[in-house]
Short mmCIF file of C-alpha atoms and ligand atoms in Angstrom, two decimals:
data_model
loop_
_atom_site.label_atom_id
_atom_site.label_comp_id
_atom_site.label_asym_id
_atom_site.label_seq_id
_atom_site.Cartn_x
_atom_site.Cartn_y
_atom_site.Cartn_z
CA MET A 1 6.44 22.17 10.40
CA LYS A 2 7.72 20.45 13.51
CA GLU A 3 11.38 19.36 13.19
CA LYS A 4 10.91 16.39 14.13
CA THR A 5 8.33 14.84 12.08
CA LYS A 6 10.47 16.54 8.96
CA SER A 7 13.43 14.41 10.09
CA ARG A 8 11.82 11.51 10.81
CA LYS A 9 10.25 11.54 7.37
CA GLN A 10 13.98 11.76 5.98
CA ASP A 11 15.36 9.21 7.95
CA HIS A 12 12.48 6.96 6.51
CA LEU A 13 13.31 7.58 3.05
CA ASP A 14 16.87 7.55 3.65
CA ILE A 15 16.66 4.66 5.99
CA CYS A 16 14.05 2.41 3.37
CA MET A 17 16.84 2.76 0.57
CA GLU A 18 19.45 0.74 2.28
CA ASP A 19 19.55 -2.90 2.45
CA GLY A 20 18.63 -5.15 5.87
CA ILE A 21 15.02 -3.71 6.58
CA GLU A 22 12.58 -6.24 4.69
CA TYR A 23 11.37 -9.23 7.10
CA SER A 24 13.52 -12.68 6.50
CA ARG A 25 10.01 -14.30 5.80
CA LYS A 26 8.30 -13.39 2.81
CA ALA A 27 4.77 -12.67 2.27
CA GLY A 28 3.55 -15.98 1.12
CA PHE A 29 3.64 -15.61 -2.46
CA GLU A 30 6.71 -17.86 -3.15
CA CYS A 31 4.53 -20.71 -1.57
CA VAL A 32 1.71 -20.05 -4.49
CA GLU A 33 2.06 -21.67 -7.45
CA PHE A 34 -0.79 -21.10 -10.75
CA LEU A 35 -1.95 -23.78 -12.28
CA HIS A 36 -0.37 -23.61 -15.67
CA ASN A 37 -2.88 -23.55 -18.82
CA ALA A 38 -1.12 -25.16 -22.39
CA LEU A 39 -4.19 -24.48 -23.99
CA PRO A 40 -4.83 -20.82 -23.22
CA GLU A 41 -7.04 -20.05 -26.79
CA LEU A 42 -6.31 -16.23 -26.26
CA ASN A 43 -4.35 -13.39 -27.90
CA PHE A 44 -2.25 -12.31 -25.66
CA ASP A 45 -3.07 -8.79 -27.25
CA GLU A 46 -6.29 -8.90 -25.92
CA ILE A 47 -5.91 -9.57 -22.57
CA LYS A 48 -6.98 -6.43 -20.74
CA LEU A 49 -6.19 -6.36 -17.13
CA GLU A 50 -8.38 -3.29 -15.52
CA ALA A 51 -9.79 -2.78 -12.24
CA GLU A 52 -12.28 -0.04 -10.88
CA PHE A 53 -10.82 1.86 -8.14
CA PHE A 54 -11.89 4.91 -6.20
CA GLY A 55 -14.43 5.58 -9.43
CA LYS A 56 -11.75 5.72 -12.26
CA ARG A 57 -10.58 2.37 -14.47
CA ILE A 58 -7.03 1.53 -13.63
CA PHE A 59 -4.47 -1.15 -14.66
CA PRO A 60 -4.92 -3.22 -11.12
CA LEU A 61 -1.13 -1.70 -9.56
CA MET A 62 -1.15 0.88 -6.64
CA ILE A 63 1.89 2.69 -5.72
CA THR A 64 1.57 2.30 -2.12
CA ALA A 65 1.88 5.82 0.35
CA MET A 66 5.26 6.88 0.90
CA THR A 67 6.14 10.34 1.34
CA GLY A 68 5.57 14.15 1.64
CA GLY A 69 6.85 16.87 3.59
CA ALA A 70 10.79 15.80 3.41
CA ALA A 71 13.48 17.32 1.03
CA GLU A 72 13.30 14.83 -1.59
CA SER A 73 9.44 14.09 -1.19
CA GLY A 74 8.15 16.59 -3.73
CA LYS A 75 10.60 15.24 -6.97
CA ILE A 76 9.66 11.99 -5.37
CA ASN A 77 5.63 12.11 -5.67
CA SER A 78 6.11 13.98 -9.14
CA GLU A 79 8.32 10.81 -10.31
CA LEU A 80 6.01 8.70 -8.98
CA ALA A 81 3.14 10.74 -10.50
CA LYS A 82 4.34 10.41 -13.56
CA VAL A 83 4.81 6.89 -13.86
CA ALA A 84 1.76 5.87 -12.44
CA GLU A 85 -0.62 8.31 -15.10
CA LYS A 86 1.67 6.67 -17.93
CA HIS A 87 1.01 3.16 -16.87
CA HIS A 88 -2.59 3.96 -15.53
CA PHE A 89 -1.89 2.51 -12.21
CA ALA A 90 -3.03 4.39 -8.69
CA LEU A 91 -0.72 6.59 -6.64
CA GLY A 92 -0.95 6.95 -2.77
CA LEU A 93 0.47 10.23 -0.95
CA GLY A 94 2.66 9.51 1.71
CA SER A 95 0.74 10.47 5.02
CA GLN A 96 -0.19 14.03 5.07
CA ARG A 97 0.84 15.06 8.73
CA PRO A 98 3.25 17.64 7.79
CA MET A 99 0.62 19.89 5.78
CA LEU A 100 -1.21 19.79 9.29
CA GLU A 101 1.41 21.11 10.80
CA GLY A 102 2.27 23.98 7.92
CA GLY A 103 5.32 22.13 6.13
CA ASN A 104 5.99 21.91 2.65
CA GLU A 105 2.81 21.57 0.78
CA LYS A 106 4.22 21.67 -2.46
CA SER A 107 5.23 18.16 -2.19
CA TYR A 108 1.85 16.54 -2.35
CA LEU A 109 0.86 18.80 -5.24
CA VAL A 110 1.11 16.37 -8.28
CA ARG A 111 -2.26 16.56 -9.50
CA LYS A 112 -0.78 18.11 -12.65
CA GLU A 113 1.08 15.07 -13.53
CA ALA A 114 -1.46 12.66 -13.14
CA PRO A 115 -4.67 13.94 -14.41
CA SER A 116 -6.57 10.88 -14.75
CA ILE A 117 -5.42 8.47 -12.34
CA PRO A 118 -6.92 8.03 -8.75
CA ILE A 119 -4.75 9.52 -6.13
CA ILE A 120 -4.89 9.07 -2.63
CA GLY A 121 -4.52 11.29 0.29
CA ASN A 122 -2.99 9.95 3.65
CA ILE A 123 -3.31 10.26 7.64
CA GLY A 124 -2.29 8.39 10.45
CA ALA A 125 -5.45 7.48 12.71
CA ALA A 126 -3.59 8.76 15.78
CA GLN A 127 -3.20 11.96 13.85
CA LEU A 128 -7.49 12.31 13.51
CA GLU A 129 -8.28 13.17 16.97
CA GLY A 130 -8.35 17.17 16.87
CA ASN A 131 -8.22 17.37 13.21
CA MET A 132 -11.74 15.94 11.93
CA GLU A 133 -12.68 19.49 10.37
CA LYS A 134 -8.97 19.60 8.63
CA LEU A 135 -9.54 16.58 6.62
CA GLU A 136 -11.71 17.83 4.12
CA THR A 137 -9.36 20.47 3.46
CA LEU A 138 -6.22 18.20 3.40
CA VAL A 139 -8.25 16.07 0.43
CA SER A 140 -9.07 18.88 -1.64
CA LYS A 141 -6.22 20.31 -1.59
CA VAL A 142 -4.17 17.18 -3.47
CA GLU A 143 -7.39 16.70 -5.66
CA ALA A 144 -7.60 13.35 -3.74
CA ASP A 145 -10.13 10.63 -4.96
CA GLY A 146 -10.10 9.08 -1.72
CA LEU A 147 -8.53 9.46 2.09
CA ALA A 148 -6.27 6.40 3.27
CA ILE A 149 -5.82 6.75 6.97
CA HIS A 150 -2.83 4.13 8.11
CA LEU A 151 -2.66 2.09 10.57
CA ASN A 152 1.26 1.32 12.28
CA VAL A 153 0.72 0.43 15.87
CA LEU A 154 3.64 -1.95 15.65
CA GLN A 155 5.70 1.15 14.27
CA GLU A 156 4.74 3.13 17.14
CA MET A 157 5.51 0.84 20.03
CA VAL A 158 9.38 0.58 18.99
CA GLN A 159 9.20 4.18 17.46
CA PRO A 160 11.92 6.34 19.82
CA GLU A 161 8.69 8.80 19.83
CA GLY A 162 6.21 6.89 18.95
CA ASP A 163 2.08 7.26 20.05
CA ARG A 164 1.32 5.02 23.12
CA ASN A 165 -2.27 5.30 22.83
CA PHE A 166 -4.49 3.64 20.63
CA ARG A 167 -8.24 3.85 22.39
CA GLY A 168 -10.99 5.62 20.35
CA VAL A 169 -9.09 4.87 16.76
CA LEU A 170 -12.27 3.01 15.48
CA LYS A 171 -14.51 5.55 16.70
CA ASN A 172 -12.44 8.32 14.58
CA ILE A 173 -12.38 6.31 11.91
CA ASP A 174 -16.50 5.97 11.94
CA LYS A 175 -16.27 9.31 12.21
CA VAL A 176 -14.29 10.62 9.39
CA CYS A 177 -16.31 8.30 7.01
CA ARG A 178 -19.11 10.81 7.89
CA VAL A 179 -17.10 14.00 7.64
CA VAL A 180 -14.97 13.31 4.38
CA ASP A 181 -16.51 13.55 0.68
CA VAL A 182 -14.73 10.81 -0.42
CA PRO A 183 -14.50 6.84 0.27
CA VAL A 184 -12.39 5.91 2.96
CA MET A 185 -9.64 3.22 2.86
CA VAL A 186 -7.59 2.44 5.73
CA LYS A 187 -3.83 0.55 5.48
CA GLU A 188 -1.60 -1.05 7.50
CA THR A 189 1.70 -0.44 6.87
CA GLY A 190 3.60 -3.91 7.04
CA ALA A 191 2.05 -6.04 9.43
CA GLY A 192 -1.47 -7.05 7.87
CA ILE A 193 -5.33 -6.80 8.66
CA ASN A 194 -6.70 -9.61 10.27
CA ARG A 195 -10.46 -10.41 9.52
CA ASP A 196 -11.71 -9.44 12.76
CA VAL A 197 -10.27 -5.68 12.36
CA ALA A 198 -11.71 -5.90 8.48
CA LEU A 199 -15.06 -6.57 9.63
CA LYS A 200 -14.89 -3.42 12.25
CA LEU A 201 -13.69 -1.27 9.51
CA ARG A 202 -16.88 -2.16 7.15
CA GLU A 203 -19.14 -1.48 10.18
CA ALA A 204 -17.36 1.93 10.73
CA GLY A 205 -18.03 2.66 6.57
CA VAL A 206 -14.97 2.32 5.30
CA LYS A 207 -14.69 1.31 1.64
CA TRP A 208 -11.45 -0.35 1.20
CA ILE A 209 -8.85 -2.08 3.03
CA ASP A 210 -5.23 -2.29 1.81
CA VAL A 211 -4.26 -5.38 3.82
CA ALA A 212 -0.18 -4.15 3.88
CA GLY A 213 0.82 -7.15 5.18
CA GLY A 214 4.22 -8.75 6.21
CA GLY A 215 6.95 -9.60 3.88
CA GLY A 216 8.00 -6.49 2.92
CA THR A 217 9.08 -3.55 3.96
CA SER A 218 9.66 -4.07 7.75
CA TRP A 219 8.59 -1.34 9.63
CA SER A 220 10.12 -2.36 13.11
CA LYS A 221 13.49 -3.00 11.39
CA VAL A 222 13.24 0.69 10.14
CA GLU A 223 12.73 2.07 13.24
CA TYR A 224 15.34 -0.24 15.27
CA GLU A 225 17.81 1.72 12.64
CA ARG A 226 16.61 4.60 14.12
CA GLY A 227 17.26 3.69 17.55
CA GLY A 228 14.03 2.17 18.62
CA VAL A 229 13.21 -0.88 21.40
CA PRO A 230 12.69 -3.73 22.55
CA LYS A 231 14.33 -5.57 19.93
CA GLY A 232 12.25 -9.15 18.98
CA PHE A 233 9.38 -7.82 16.64
CA GLU A 234 11.55 -7.64 13.23
CA GLU A 235 9.23 -10.56 12.03
CA TRP A 236 5.97 -9.41 13.76
CA GLY A 237 3.02 -9.61 11.52
CA ILE A 238 0.43 -11.19 9.06
CA PRO A 239 1.74 -12.12 6.25
CA THR A 240 0.16 -10.73 3.27
CA ALA A 241 -0.79 -13.79 1.48
CA VAL A 242 -2.78 -14.34 4.40
CA SER A 243 -4.25 -11.27 5.24
CA ILE A 244 -5.63 -11.29 2.07
CA MET A 245 -7.73 -14.92 2.26
CA MET A 246 -8.39 -13.41 5.86
CA CYS A 247 -10.26 -10.39 4.44
CA LYS A 248 -10.76 -10.89 0.84
CA ASP A 249 -14.50 -11.59 1.33
CA VAL A 250 -15.26 -8.57 3.78
CA LEU A 251 -13.99 -5.37 1.90
CA PRO A 252 -12.76 -4.89 -1.87
CA LEU A 253 -8.93 -5.52 -1.00
CA VAL A 254 -5.41 -3.89 -1.82
CA GLY A 255 -3.13 -7.01 -0.91
CA SER A 256 0.00 -5.25 -0.55
CA GLY A 257 3.17 -5.64 1.67
CA GLY A 258 5.70 -7.49 0.11
CA ILE A 259 4.70 -7.48 -3.37
CA ARG A 260 7.94 -7.85 -5.23
CA SER A 261 7.27 -8.83 -9.24
CA GLY A 262 4.39 -8.67 -11.35
CA LEU A 263 3.66 -12.23 -10.67
CA ASP A 264 3.51 -11.68 -7.12
CA ALA A 265 1.09 -9.01 -7.77
CA ALA A 266 -1.20 -11.44 -10.12
CA LYS A 267 -1.08 -13.85 -7.43
CA ALA A 268 -2.81 -11.39 -4.71
CA ILE A 269 -5.38 -10.78 -7.29
CA ALA A 270 -6.26 -14.48 -7.52
CA MET A 271 -6.10 -15.11 -4.02
CA GLY A 272 -9.14 -12.39 -3.71
CA ALA A 273 -7.26 -8.67 -4.15
CA SER A 274 -8.71 -6.35 -6.16
CA VAL A 275 -5.54 -4.02 -6.84
CA ALA A 276 -2.06 -4.96 -6.11
CA GLY A 277 0.35 -2.58 -4.38
CA ALA A 278 3.93 -2.26 -3.58
CA SER A 279 5.60 0.99 -1.90
CA ARG A 280 9.77 0.11 -1.77
CA PRO A 281 9.84 -1.80 -4.90
CA PHE A 282 9.10 1.81 -6.43
CA LEU A 283 11.65 3.84 -4.55
CA LEU A 284 14.33 1.60 -5.18
CA ALA A 285 13.60 1.51 -8.79
CA TYR A 286 13.55 6.05 -8.36
CA GLU A 287 16.52 5.72 -6.99
CA ASP A 288 18.20 3.70 -10.18
CA LYS A 289 16.22 5.59 -12.20
CA LYS A 290 14.56 2.66 -13.64
CA LEU A 291 10.65 3.74 -12.66
CA ASP A 292 9.51 3.44 -15.92
CA SER A 293 11.04 -0.22 -16.81
CA THR A 294 10.06 -1.44 -13.56
CA CYS A 295 6.81 -0.53 -14.09
CA ALA A 296 6.62 -1.93 -17.80
CA GLU A 297 7.93 -5.07 -16.56
CA TRP A 298 5.51 -5.71 -14.01
CA VAL A 299 2.73 -4.94 -15.93
CA LEU A 300 3.92 -7.74 -18.74
CA GLN A 301 4.51 -10.02 -15.76
CA MET A 302 0.77 -9.66 -14.78
CA ARG A 303 -0.29 -9.81 -18.30
CA ILE A 304 1.96 -13.10 -18.95
CA CYS A 305 0.74 -14.38 -16.01
CA ALA A 306 -3.08 -13.85 -17.48
CA LEU A 307 -2.36 -15.80 -20.95
CA LEU A 308 -0.73 -18.92 -18.90
CA THR A 309 -3.39 -19.39 -16.61
CA GLY A 310 -6.32 -18.37 -19.27
CA SER A 311 -7.31 -15.34 -17.93
CA LYS A 312 -8.40 -12.23 -20.62
CA ASP A 313 -9.54 -9.99 -17.51
CA VAL A 314 -9.00 -9.48 -14.17
CA ALA A 315 -12.47 -11.28 -13.23
CA ALA A 316 -10.79 -14.18 -14.99
CA LEU A 317 -7.51 -13.99 -13.07
CA LYS A 318 -9.16 -13.45 -9.19
CA LYS A 319 -10.81 -17.20 -10.98
CA ALA A 320 -7.14 -18.34 -11.94
CA PRO A 321 -6.47 -22.42 -10.46
CA PHE A 322 -2.91 -21.88 -7.40
CA SER A 323 -2.25 -24.08 -5.20
CA VAL A 324 -0.41 -23.23 -1.82
CA CYS A 325 2.23 -25.29 -0.23
CA GLY A 326 4.79 -24.60 2.37
CA TRP A 327 4.73 -22.88 5.24
CA LEU A 328 1.68 -20.61 3.80
CA LYS A 329 -0.49 -24.10 3.72
CA ASP A 330 0.20 -24.32 7.52
CA TRP A 331 -0.99 -20.36 8.11
CA LEU A 332 -3.88 -20.88 5.86
CA GLU A 333 -5.00 -24.14 8.08
C1 LIG B 1 10.19 5.10 2.55
C2 LIG B 1 8.40 4.55 2.96
C3 LIG B 1 7.47 5.40 3.22
C4 LIG B 1 6.06 5.52 3.87
N1 LIG B 1 5.74 6.06 4.47
C5 LIG B 1 4.05 5.84 4.46
C6 LIG B 1 3.49 6.81 4.85
O1 LIG B 1 3.72 8.07 5.10
N2 LIG B 1 1.77 6.65 4.91
C7 LIG B 1 1.82 5.16 5.02
O2 LIG B 1 0.54 5.06 5.41
N3 LIG B 1 2.51 4.21 4.70
C8 LIG B 1 3.74 4.25 4.74
N4 LIG B 1 4.91 3.56 4.13
C9 LIG B 1 3.95 2.22 4.15
C10 LIG B 1 3.45 2.11 3.02
O3 LIG B 1 2.77 2.58 2.55
C11 LIG B 1 3.68 0.10 2.83
O4 LIG B 1 2.06 -0.45 3.48
C12 LIG B 1 4.62 -0.52 3.22
O5 LIG B 1 5.96 -0.39 2.57
C13 LIG B 1 4.81 -2.04 2.66
O6 LIG B 1 4.83 -2.25 1.40
P1 LIG B 1 6.30 -2.74 0.94
O7 LIG B 1 6.61 -3.96 1.21
O8 LIG B 1 5.92 -2.45 -0.76
O9 LIG B 1 6.99 -1.62 0.96
C14 LIG B 1 6.28 4.27 4.04
C15 LIG B 1 6.66 2.97 3.00
C16 LIG B 1 8.15 3.29 2.63
C17 LIG B 1 8.95 2.15 1.77
#
């Protein structure tokens, strides 16, 4: 693998384990309040939160794309896979660009640890050109149920070695949807997807969108830690709650970016996502050796939100009443 890619992937892991790389403004869920239901008439034990995701039934949470190819990636992916399997979450692999460059393939091979859940492969939109015929192999080597293409224009623009040419990306996404055998998801990486982009992606044949909006890990801040310039884009992006509201009737959504608890995840679903997702919280939990207990806590929080809103399943949670206040109300208006 190219040394540059390898050390960048390790830098990202190291920096993301430090403080100070999240947006100052949150994803918006602090401005969303469920309407409490004091008479839910439900037995907590019967609450069943399940969603259909890439042809499989899961608990509606996804550990979204993080790693592969770096020194620690194999261990991290293996632990994430085990915990995702145990709690029936979906799992996103980190960018498979290192595999295209002949890097550490083993770090992506976690199907053994997670035989039943959806595993989603990952490649950057900038890597599609010239690699179309290799994508099917990328997917089949990791036994993925789907392929995520990530959009990260903000990150590239402030990255010391970033790409600058974003022409032809939509055409390439359209082509991928026709050449790979699995459904394609397009994800942002923390700056969000607007409605116009979502409509274009649907037209191209994309089946899922992960909005990965602003309010969590800030990829401009991460790149600034690596010497990126120019400064000033620390808070750039569409907050996740806004991105979900904008795109919810276009395609099924993963609501991610700044989801920091099961309560945020439940709100993301009530606002229109089909599945909620997060990355950095699970990386920190891995580092603190609290991965399993963190997942269990999020599941419990989501199930309690369901009970307290009188929702016995995901379909009911999607209709749970909530109110919006503060700055989010201004954004949505
Ligand atoms: C350490 C780390 C590495 C990441 N690498 C990738 C990647 O390779 N491909 C990708 O699509 N997104 C990647 N992301 C972005 C996440 O999938 C996610 O969209 C973003 O971090 C926002 O979610 P969060 O606020 O929950 O962290 C990475 C995130 C982290 C924390």
